[in-house]
Every structure is written in structure tokens, then in C-alpha cells.
């Protein structure tokens, strides 16, 4: 009798774990499925350089700090702004950081979405993080693009999509750290 009791004590947690993990897999919401479809469409658009599709997946302006410093001319401009404008921080984070999507496509699209970077986006670990900020729904998609090493903490690119009437729209590109 004692052996049967021990078996049940050992088996019960395993059954519970299987039940919980099975429930987790089936608990995807339609929103979860929708953002994954949007992400896959986004990856396809950047891989195939489909700018019209990319534009359709984006808001009219995207928040993009890396867009401000991805050429030597832009880096020089930001450095000059920091030296000459006492309100340089406000200028950057209240104005310059919001890039019209047409300008992004014309000036930044090819700089960002080169074949090596797109390959990383498709192959590396991707984390989906749902947010609700003051009633506006977002999905933050994090992709580890620089693996950590003994001398570097690694890094991620993040892509934030906002829930709009016509689907999820890219509204931010950034890096962590």
C-alpha cells in the first residue's frame, strides 16, 4: 500500500505539469496570433525589400533614435546639436526622433534592413511582450541581435507595434542597450 501511495505522490505533480503546460499552449488569444502574422509579414517585407508593404505595416511616423545616427553626417549633426543647443535633449526626444515613414523608407530602410540584419531577425530568439499603456495596446518584439560575451552584455533590437483600427502598425524601432 505504501508503494502505491508513493507512486501517486510522484505521478500527480507530473500530471498537473502536463495539464498546465497543455492549457498554456492553447491559451493564445486572437491578438497573439494576429501579431505573429504581422511580424511574419514584416519580416517578409524587409527581406524582399517590399517598401509598399512595409509602409502599410507602419504608422505615418515611427519613433527611431538609431535613425538619427546611422550615417557620419547624422552623427556629426547630433554632436553639434549637443554642443550648441541648450535644449538639445528636448529637440531630439520631442521632435527629431519621430521620423516620417516616407523619409525612413527613402533614407534608412536599406541601412537597417541589409541581408545580414534581416537574417538575424529571422533566426535569433524573438520575444513578444504585450503592453497596455493608458488604453493603447502595443506589442514589443525583442530580437537578440548581439549575443552576450565575456566582454559585452549583448544587445537587442526592439520593434513596437501599436493596435490601430486597421491592424498592428510599426511605431518604433530601437535598440537595447
Coordinates of C-alpha atoms in Angstrom, one line a residue:
X1 CA 0.0 0.0 0.0
X2 CA 2.8 2.4 0.8
X3 CA 4.4 1.9 -2.6
X4 CA 1.2 2.8 -4.4
X5 CA 0.9 6.0 -2.3
X6 CA 4.4 7.0 -3.2
X7 CA 3.7 6.4 -6.9
X8 CA 0.7 8.6 -6.8
X9 CA 2.6 11.3 -4.9
X10 CA 5.3 11.2 -7.6
X11 CA 3.0 11.0 -10.6
X12 CA 0.4 13.6 -9.5
X13 CA 2.8 16.6 -10.0
X14 CA 3.8 15.4 -13.4
X15 CA 0.2 15.1 -14.5
X16 CA -0.5 18.6 -13.1
X17 CA 2.5 20.0 -15.0
X18 CA 1.3 18.4 -18.3
X19 CA -2.2 19.8 -17.7
X20 CA -0.9 23.3 -17.0
X21 CA 1.5 23.3 -20.0
X22 CA -1.2 22.0 -22.3
X23 CA -3.5 24.8 -21.1
X24 CA -0.8 27.3 -21.7
X25 CA -0.3 26.3 -25.3
X26 CA -4.0 26.6 -26.1
X27 CA -4.4 29.9 -24.3
X28 CA -3.3 32.0 -27.3
X29 CA -5.6 34.9 -27.9
X30 CA -6.6 36.1 -31.4
X31 CA -4.4 39.1 -30.7
X32 CA -1.4 36.8 -30.1
X33 CA -2.0 35.1 -33.5
X34 CA -2.6 38.4 -35.2
X35 CA 0.7 40.0 -34.1
X36 CA 2.7 36.9 -35.1
X37 CA 1.1 37.1 -38.6
X38 CA 2.0 40.8 -38.6
X39 CA 5.6 40.1 -37.6
X40 CA 5.9 37.4 -40.3
X41 CA 4.6 39.9 -42.9
X42 CA 7.0 42.5 -41.6
X43 CA 10.0 40.1 -41.9
X44 CA 8.9 39.1 -45.4
X45 CA 8.6 42.8 -46.4
X46 CA 12.1 43.7 -45.2
X47 CA 13.6 40.5 -46.6
X48 CA 12.1 41.1 -50.1
X49 CA 12.6 44.9 -49.9
X50 CA 8.8 45.4 -50.3
X51 CA 8.7 49.0 -49.3
X52 CA 5.0 49.5 -50.1
X53 CA 4.1 46.5 -47.8
X54 CA 6.5 47.9 -45.1
X55 CA 4.8 51.2 -45.3
X56 CA 1.4 49.6 -45.0
X57 CA 2.6 47.8 -41.8
X58 CA 3.8 51.1 -40.3
X59 CA 2.3 54.3 -38.8
X60 CA 2.9 57.6 -40.7
X61 CA 5.7 58.4 -38.2
X62 CA 7.9 56.0 -36.3
X63 CA 10.0 56.7 -33.2
X64 CA 13.5 55.8 -34.2
X65 CA 16.6 57.0 -32.3
X66 CA 19.0 54.9 -34.4
X67 CA 17.7 56.7 -37.5
X68 CA 19.3 59.9 -36.1
X69 CA 22.9 58.5 -36.0
X70 CA 23.3 55.9 -38.7
X71 CA 25.5 58.0 -41.0
X72 CA 28.6 60.0 -40.2
X73 CA 26.7 63.2 -41.3
X74 CA 23.9 62.5 -38.9
X75 CA 26.3 61.7 -36.0
X76 CA 28.1 65.0 -36.6
X77 CA 24.8 66.8 -36.6
X78 CA 23.7 65.3 -33.3
X79 CA 27.1 66.0 -31.8
X80 CA 26.9 69.7 -33.0
X81 CA 23.3 69.9 -31.6
X82 CA 24.5 68.7 -28.2
X83 CA 27.3 71.4 -28.2
X84 CA 25.2 74.3 -29.4
X85 CA 21.6 73.8 -28.3
X86 CA 20.9 74.0 -24.6
X87 CA 17.6 72.2 -25.3
X88 CA 19.2 69.5 -27.5
X89 CA 17.7 66.7 -25.5
X90 CA 14.2 68.1 -25.9
X91 CA 14.9 68.7 -29.6
X92 CA 15.9 65.1 -30.1
X93 CA 13.2 63.4 -28.0
X94 CA 10.3 65.6 -28.8
X95 CA 10.9 66.2 -32.4
X96 CA 13.8 64.6 -34.3
X97 CA 13.2 61.1 -33.1
X98 CA 9.8 60.9 -34.8
X99 CA 10.7 60.0 -38.4
X100 CA 8.1 60.2 -41.2
X101 CA 7.7 56.8 -42.7
X102 CA 8.4 58.0 -46.2
X103 CA 11.7 59.5 -45.1
X104 CA 12.6 56.3 -43.2
X105 CA 11.9 54.3 -46.4
X106 CA 14.0 56.7 -48.5
X107 CA 16.9 57.2 -46.2
X108 CA 17.0 54.4 -43.6
X109 CA 15.3 51.3 -44.9
X110 CA 18.4 49.9 -46.7
X111 CA 20.8 50.9 -43.9
X112 CA 18.7 49.0 -41.4
X113 CA 17.4 46.1 -43.3
X114 CA 20.6 44.7 -45.0
X115 CA 20.7 41.0 -45.7
X116 CA 22.8 40.2 -42.6
X117 CA 20.5 42.1 -40.3
X118 CA 17.4 40.5 -41.8
X119 CA 18.9 37.1 -41.4
X120 CA 19.5 37.8 -37.6
X121 CA 15.9 39.0 -37.3
X122 CA 14.6 35.7 -38.8
X123 CA 17.0 33.3 -37.0
X124 CA 17.6 34.8 -33.5
X125 CA 15.4 34.4 -30.4
X126 CA 12.3 36.6 -30.6
X127 CA 10.4 37.7 -27.6
X128 CA 6.8 39.1 -27.8
X129 CA 5.8 41.3 -25.0
X130 CA 2.2 42.7 -24.7
X131 CA 1.7 46.2 -23.2
X132 CA -1.3 48.4 -22.4
X133 CA -0.2 52.0 -21.9
X134 CA -3.1 54.3 -21.0
X135 CA -5.6 52.2 -23.0
X136 CA -3.3 52.0 -26.1
X137 CA -2.3 48.4 -26.9
X138 CA 1.2 47.6 -28.1
X139 CA 3.3 44.5 -28.8
X140 CA 7.0 45.0 -28.2
X141 CA 9.0 42.5 -30.2
X142 CA 12.6 42.0 -29.0
X143 CA 15.2 40.2 -31.1
X144 CA 18.7 39.4 -29.7
X145 CA 21.0 40.7 -32.4
X146 CA 24.2 40.8 -30.5
X147 CA 24.9 37.7 -28.3
X148 CA 26.4 38.4 -24.9
X149 CA 30.1 37.7 -24.4
X150 CA 32.6 37.9 -21.6
X151 CA 33.3 41.5 -22.5
X152 CA 29.9 42.7 -23.8
X153 CA 26.4 42.4 -22.3
X154 CA 24.9 41.8 -25.8
X155 CA 22.0 43.7 -27.3
X156 CA 18.6 43.6 -28.8
X157 CA 16.6 45.4 -31.4
X158 CA 13.1 46.2 -30.5
X159 CA 10.2 46.8 -32.8
X160 CA 7.0 48.1 -31.2
X161 CA 3.6 47.7 -33.0
X162 CA 0.6 49.7 -32.0
X163 CA -3.0 48.4 -32.3
X164 CA -4.8 50.5 -34.8
X165 CA -8.2 50.2 -36.5
X166 CA -6.7 48.5 -39.5
X167 CA -4.3 46.1 -37.6
X168 CA -1.0 46.3 -35.8
X169 CA 1.3 49.1 -37.1
X170 CA 5.0 49.6 -36.5
X171 CA 5.5 52.8 -34.5
X172 CA 9.0 52.3 -33.0
X173 CA 12.4 50.8 -33.8
X174 CA 15.2 50.9 -31.2
X175 CA 18.0 49.1 -29.5
X176 CA 18.6 47.8 -26.0
X177 CA 21.0 48.8 -24.5

